[in-house]
Coordinates of C-alpha atoms in Angstrom, one line a residue:
M273 CA 98.0 110.5 87.8
D274 CA 101.4 110.1 86.2
T275 CA 102.5 106.5 86.0
P276 CA 105.5 104.6 84.6
L277 CA 103.5 104.0 81.5
S278 CA 102.6 107.6 80.8
N279 CA 105.4 107.9 78.3
P280 CA 105.4 104.7 76.3
G281 CA 108.5 104.2 74.3
N282 CA 110.6 106.4 76.6
H283 CA 111.2 104.0 79.4
G284 CA 114.5 105.4 80.4
Q285 CA 116.0 105.0 77.0
T286 CA 119.0 107.2 76.4
G287 CA 118.5 107.9 72.7
D288 CA 121.6 108.0 70.6
V289 CA 124.3 107.7 73.3
Q290 CA 125.2 105.6 76.3
P291 CA 124.5 107.4 79.5
L292 CA 128.1 107.2 80.9
I293 CA 131.4 108.4 79.6
D294 CA 134.8 107.7 81.2
V295 CA 137.7 110.1 81.5
A296 CA 139.7 108.8 78.6
D297 CA 136.8 109.1 76.2
L298 CA 135.9 112.5 77.4
A299 CA 139.5 113.7 77.0
R300 CA 139.4 112.5 73.4
L301 CA 136.1 114.2 72.7
L302 CA 137.4 117.5 74.1
R303 CA 140.3 117.4 71.7
H304 CA 138.4 116.4 68.6
D305 CA 134.6 117.0 68.9
P306 CA 134.0 119.0 72.1
P307 CA 130.6 118.5 73.7
T308 CA 128.8 121.0 75.8
L309 CA 130.3 120.5 79.2
L310 CA 128.3 121.2 82.4
D311 CA 129.7 121.4 85.9
V312 CA 126.8 120.6 88.3
R313 CA 128.7 120.1 91.6
W314 CA 126.4 120.4 94.5
R315 CA 126.1 118.8 97.9
L316 CA 123.1 119.1 100.3
G317 CA 124.3 121.1 103.3
G318 CA 127.8 121.4 101.8
P319 CA 129.8 124.2 100.3
P320 CA 128.3 126.0 97.3
G321 CA 129.0 124.3 94.0
R322 CA 129.9 127.6 92.5
A323 CA 132.9 127.9 94.9
A324 CA 134.1 124.5 93.8
Y325 CA 133.8 125.5 90.1
D326 CA 135.6 128.7 90.7
G327 CA 138.4 126.8 92.4
G328 CA 139.0 124.6 89.4
H329 CA 136.9 122.9 86.7
L330 CA 137.3 121.0 83.4
P331 CA 138.4 123.2 80.5
G332 CA 135.3 124.6 78.8
A333 CA 132.9 123.6 81.5
V334 CA 130.0 125.9 82.4
F335 CA 128.6 126.0 85.9
V336 CA 124.9 124.9 86.3
D337 CA 123.3 125.5 89.7
L338 CA 121.1 122.5 90.7
D339 CA 118.9 124.6 93.0
R340 CA 118.4 127.4 90.5
D341 CA 118.6 125.8 87.1
L342 CA 117.6 122.2 87.6
A343 CA 114.7 122.9 90.0
A344 CA 112.0 125.4 90.7
P345 CA 111.9 127.1 94.1
P346 CA 110.8 124.8 97.0
G347 CA 107.2 124.7 98.0
P348 CA 104.3 122.2 98.2
K349 CA 105.5 120.4 95.2
G350 CA 108.7 119.5 97.1
R351 CA 112.2 120.9 97.8
H352 CA 113.4 120.4 94.3
P353 CA 110.4 120.4 92.0
L354 CA 110.8 120.5 88.2
P355 CA 111.5 123.9 86.7
S356 CA 109.1 125.1 84.2
P357 CA 109.9 124.3 80.5
D358 CA 110.6 128.0 79.8
A359 CA 112.9 128.4 82.8
F360 CA 114.8 125.3 82.1
E361 CA 115.1 126.1 78.4
D362 CA 116.5 129.6 79.2
A363 CA 119.0 128.2 81.7
M364 CA 120.2 125.6 79.3
R365 CA 120.5 128.0 76.4
R366 CA 122.6 130.3 78.6
A367 CA 124.8 127.3 79.3
G368 CA 125.3 126.7 75.6
V369 CA 123.1 123.6 75.3
S370 CA 121.9 122.8 71.8
A371 CA 119.7 120.0 70.6
G372 CA 122.2 118.6 68.1
R373 CA 125.3 118.6 70.3
T374 CA 126.2 116.1 73.0
V375 CA 126.0 117.3 76.6
V376 CA 128.4 115.9 79.2
V377 CA 127.6 116.6 82.9
Y378 CA 129.7 116.0 85.9
D379 CA 129.8 116.6 89.7
D380 CA 132.4 115.8 92.3
A381 CA 132.5 112.0 92.1
D382 CA 129.3 110.0 92.7
S383 CA 127.0 111.5 90.0
T384 CA 124.3 112.5 92.5
A385 CA 123.9 116.0 91.1
A386 CA 125.0 114.9 87.6
G387 CA 122.2 112.2 87.6
R388 CA 119.6 114.9 88.3
A389 CA 121.0 117.0 85.4
W390 CA 121.0 113.9 83.1
W391 CA 117.4 113.1 84.0
T392 CA 116.1 116.6 83.7
L393 CA 117.7 117.1 80.3
R394 CA 116.3 113.8 79.1
Y395 CA 112.9 114.6 80.5
F396 CA 112.8 117.9 78.6
G397 CA 113.8 116.1 75.4
H398 CA 117.6 116.2 75.0
T399 CA 118.6 112.7 73.7
R400 CA 122.4 113.1 73.8
V401 CA 123.3 113.4 77.5
R402 CA 126.2 111.6 79.2
V403 CA 127.5 111.6 82.7
L404 CA 131.2 111.6 83.5
D405 CA 131.7 108.4 85.6
G406 CA 133.6 109.3 88.7
G407 CA 133.2 113.0 88.1
Y408 CA 135.7 115.7 88.8
H409 CA 137.8 113.5 91.1
A410 CA 138.3 110.9 88.4
W411 CA 139.4 113.6 86.0
V412 CA 141.9 115.1 88.4
N413 CA 143.2 111.7 89.5
A414 CA 143.9 110.7 85.9
G415 CA 146.1 113.7 85.6
E416 CA 143.9 115.6 83.2
P417 CA 144.0 119.5 83.2
V418 CA 141.7 121.8 85.1
T419 CA 141.3 125.5 84.8
T420 CA 139.8 128.5 86.6
E421 CA 139.0 130.3 83.4
V422 CA 135.3 130.9 82.8
P423 CA 134.5 130.3 79.1
D424 CA 132.7 132.7 76.8
V425 CA 129.5 130.8 76.0
E426 CA 127.7 131.0 72.7
P427 CA 124.0 130.6 73.6
G428 CA 122.4 127.3 72.6
D429 CA 119.2 126.6 70.7
F430 CA 117.8 123.9 73.0
T431 CA 114.0 123.7 73.1
A432 CA 112.4 122.1 76.2
R433 CA 109.8 119.5 75.3
P434 CA 108.5 117.8 78.5
G435 CA 107.8 114.1 78.6
G436 CA 111.0 112.4 77.5
M437 CA 111.2 110.3 80.7
P438 CA 108.5 108.6 82.7
M439 CA 107.4 110.5 85.8
L440 CA 105.3 109.9 88.9
D441 CA 103.1 112.1 91.1
A442 CA 102.0 111.2 94.6
A443 CA 99.0 109.1 93.5
G444 CA 101.1 107.3 90.9
A445 CA 103.8 106.5 93.5
A446 CA 101.1 105.1 95.9
A447 CA 99.7 103.0 93.2
L448 CA 103.0 101.7 92.1
A449 CA 104.0 100.7 95.7
K450 CA 101.0 98.3 95.5
A451 CA 101.0 97.1 91.9
G452 CA 104.8 97.3 91.0
V453 CA 108.0 98.2 92.8
L454 CA 108.6 101.6 94.4
L455 CA 112.2 102.1 95.5
D456 CA 113.2 104.5 98.2
A457 CA 116.7 105.9 97.4
R458 CA 117.4 107.5 100.8
S459 CA 119.5 106.0 103.5
A460 CA 118.1 103.1 105.3
E461 CA 117.9 105.1 108.5
R462 CA 115.7 107.7 106.8
Y463 CA 113.6 105.0 105.2
R464 CA 112.9 103.4 108.6
G465 CA 112.2 106.8 110.2
E466 CA 115.0 106.6 112.7
N467 CA 116.7 109.7 111.5
E468 CA 115.3 112.5 109.3
P469 CA 117.8 115.4 109.0
V470 CA 115.9 117.4 106.4
D471 CA 112.2 116.9 106.2
P472 CA 109.7 117.5 109.1
V473 CA 108.2 114.0 109.0
A474 CA 110.2 110.8 109.2
G475 CA 109.3 107.4 107.5
H476 CA 108.5 106.2 104.1
I477 CA 105.7 105.6 101.6
P478 CA 103.9 102.4 102.6
G479 CA 104.9 99.5 100.4
A480 CA 108.2 101.1 99.2
V481 CA 111.4 99.1 99.2
S482 CA 114.6 100.5 100.7
A483 CA 117.3 100.9 98.1
P484 CA 119.9 103.5 99.2
T485 CA 121.7 105.3 96.3
V486 CA 125.0 104.7 98.0
G487 CA 124.7 101.0 96.8
N488 CA 124.9 102.1 93.2
V489 CA 128.5 103.2 93.2
G490 CA 131.9 102.0 94.4
V491 CA 134.2 103.7 96.9
D492 CA 135.6 105.8 94.0
G493 CA 132.2 107.1 93.1
R494 CA 132.0 105.2 89.8
F495 CA 128.9 103.2 89.0
L496 CA 129.0 99.5 89.7
P497 CA 129.1 97.3 86.5
P498 CA 125.7 96.8 84.9
G499 CA 125.5 93.1 85.9
V500 CA 126.1 93.9 89.5
L501 CA 123.5 96.6 89.4
R502 CA 121.1 94.3 87.7
D503 CA 121.6 91.7 90.5
R504 CA 121.2 94.3 93.2
F505 CA 117.9 95.6 91.9
G506 CA 116.7 92.1 91.0
E507 CA 117.1 91.1 94.7
L508 CA 114.8 94.0 95.5
G509 CA 112.2 92.9 93.0
A510 CA 113.0 95.6 90.4
T511 CA 113.4 94.0 87.0
D512 CA 112.3 94.9 83.5
A513 CA 109.3 92.6 83.9
V514 CA 107.5 94.9 86.4
D515 CA 106.8 98.7 86.6
V516 CA 109.4 100.4 88.7
G517 CA 109.5 103.8 90.3
V518 CA 112.0 105.7 92.5
Y519 CA 111.7 108.5 95.0
C520 CA 114.1 110.0 97.6
G521 CA 113.8 113.2 99.7
S522 CA 113.4 115.7 96.9
G523 CA 114.0 114.0 93.6
V524 CA 117.8 114.3 93.4
T525 CA 119.3 111.0 94.5
A526 CA 116.3 109.3 93.0
A527 CA 117.3 110.6 89.6
H528 CA 120.7 109.0 90.2
E529 CA 118.9 105.7 91.0
V530 CA 116.9 106.0 87.8
L531 CA 120.3 106.3 86.0
A532 CA 121.6 103.2 87.8
L533 CA 118.5 101.3 86.9
N534 CA 118.9 102.4 83.3
L535 CA 122.5 101.0 83.3
A536 CA 121.0 97.7 84.7
G537 CA 118.5 97.6 81.8
V538 CA 115.5 98.3 84.1
P539 CA 113.2 101.2 83.0
A540 CA 112.0 103.3 85.9
A541 CA 109.8 106.4 86.6
L542 CA 110.9 109.2 88.9
Y543 CA 108.7 110.7 91.6
V544 CA 110.2 114.2 91.3
G545 CA 108.4 115.6 94.3
S546 CA 109.4 112.6 96.4
W547 CA 109.1 112.5 100.2
S548 CA 109.2 116.3 100.6
N549 CA 106.0 116.4 98.4
W550 CA 104.4 113.3 99.8
I551 CA 104.3 114.7 103.4
T552 CA 102.6 118.0 102.4
D553 CA 99.3 116.1 102.2
P554 CA 98.2 115.0 105.7
G555 CA 96.1 112.4 104.1
N556 CA 99.1 110.5 102.7
P557 CA 100.0 107.6 105.0
V558 CA 103.4 107.2 106.5
A559 CA 105.2 103.9 107.4
T560 CA 108.2 103.3 109.6
G561 CA 110.5 100.4 110.3
D562 CA 111.6 97.8 107.8
S563 CA 108.3 96.7 106.5

């Protein structure tokens, strides 16, 4: 059973860099010390991220496909299970990722997909990963240049070493819902079981607390200030004094919530399989409503 304590010393710490970077700082980096730049635009049920990338992206950015590169094929482990270390290492090397070079990831605006990229890189051992706060929209709105040119990529030397971030399995999530705080990052309607547009079973893990990811960002898609996030999570019982875990539908928006908790100073474990894995076991209980 994986628990929030299964990786002592790695409780959401970001290593050598702060997890967010703004447009001005990224623009300066690109001029003087370019990071590896990954475009991970993706939207569940929306247009393909590759089409958005081909229509315009940050100069030097390489497209990374969330479904193909940041997850294994869907199955009993969930809709977005972790890729194998070898598969992830190959994908990141093709994208130019190296261990000693900072990686900056971005999506359209709210960092949902970028949060999954941040977490997955951190889990597999890269300590210098940052998320462009506000994403592509913030970059464009600031008047910074975009391009349709696909860069020639020099393969990176990244080596995937699992265990850099705490992770939960189904048993660990169930235990944490009783002994700590387990946050459900899906919409409140999905948590209550009133609406389930993706998975075949509606409801939530018994004991979990509703904490929709949308509450982590403002209308511009940027993360709320750390103090505001700390207050938000504190009201839900999630503080650095207790073990905290997060799940969603398939481990994407929950990774975003782990990032938000990190900004608030609250270490948190990710249940990667999330609800789409939980419901594959008919023995796992399902709760509905607000309780």
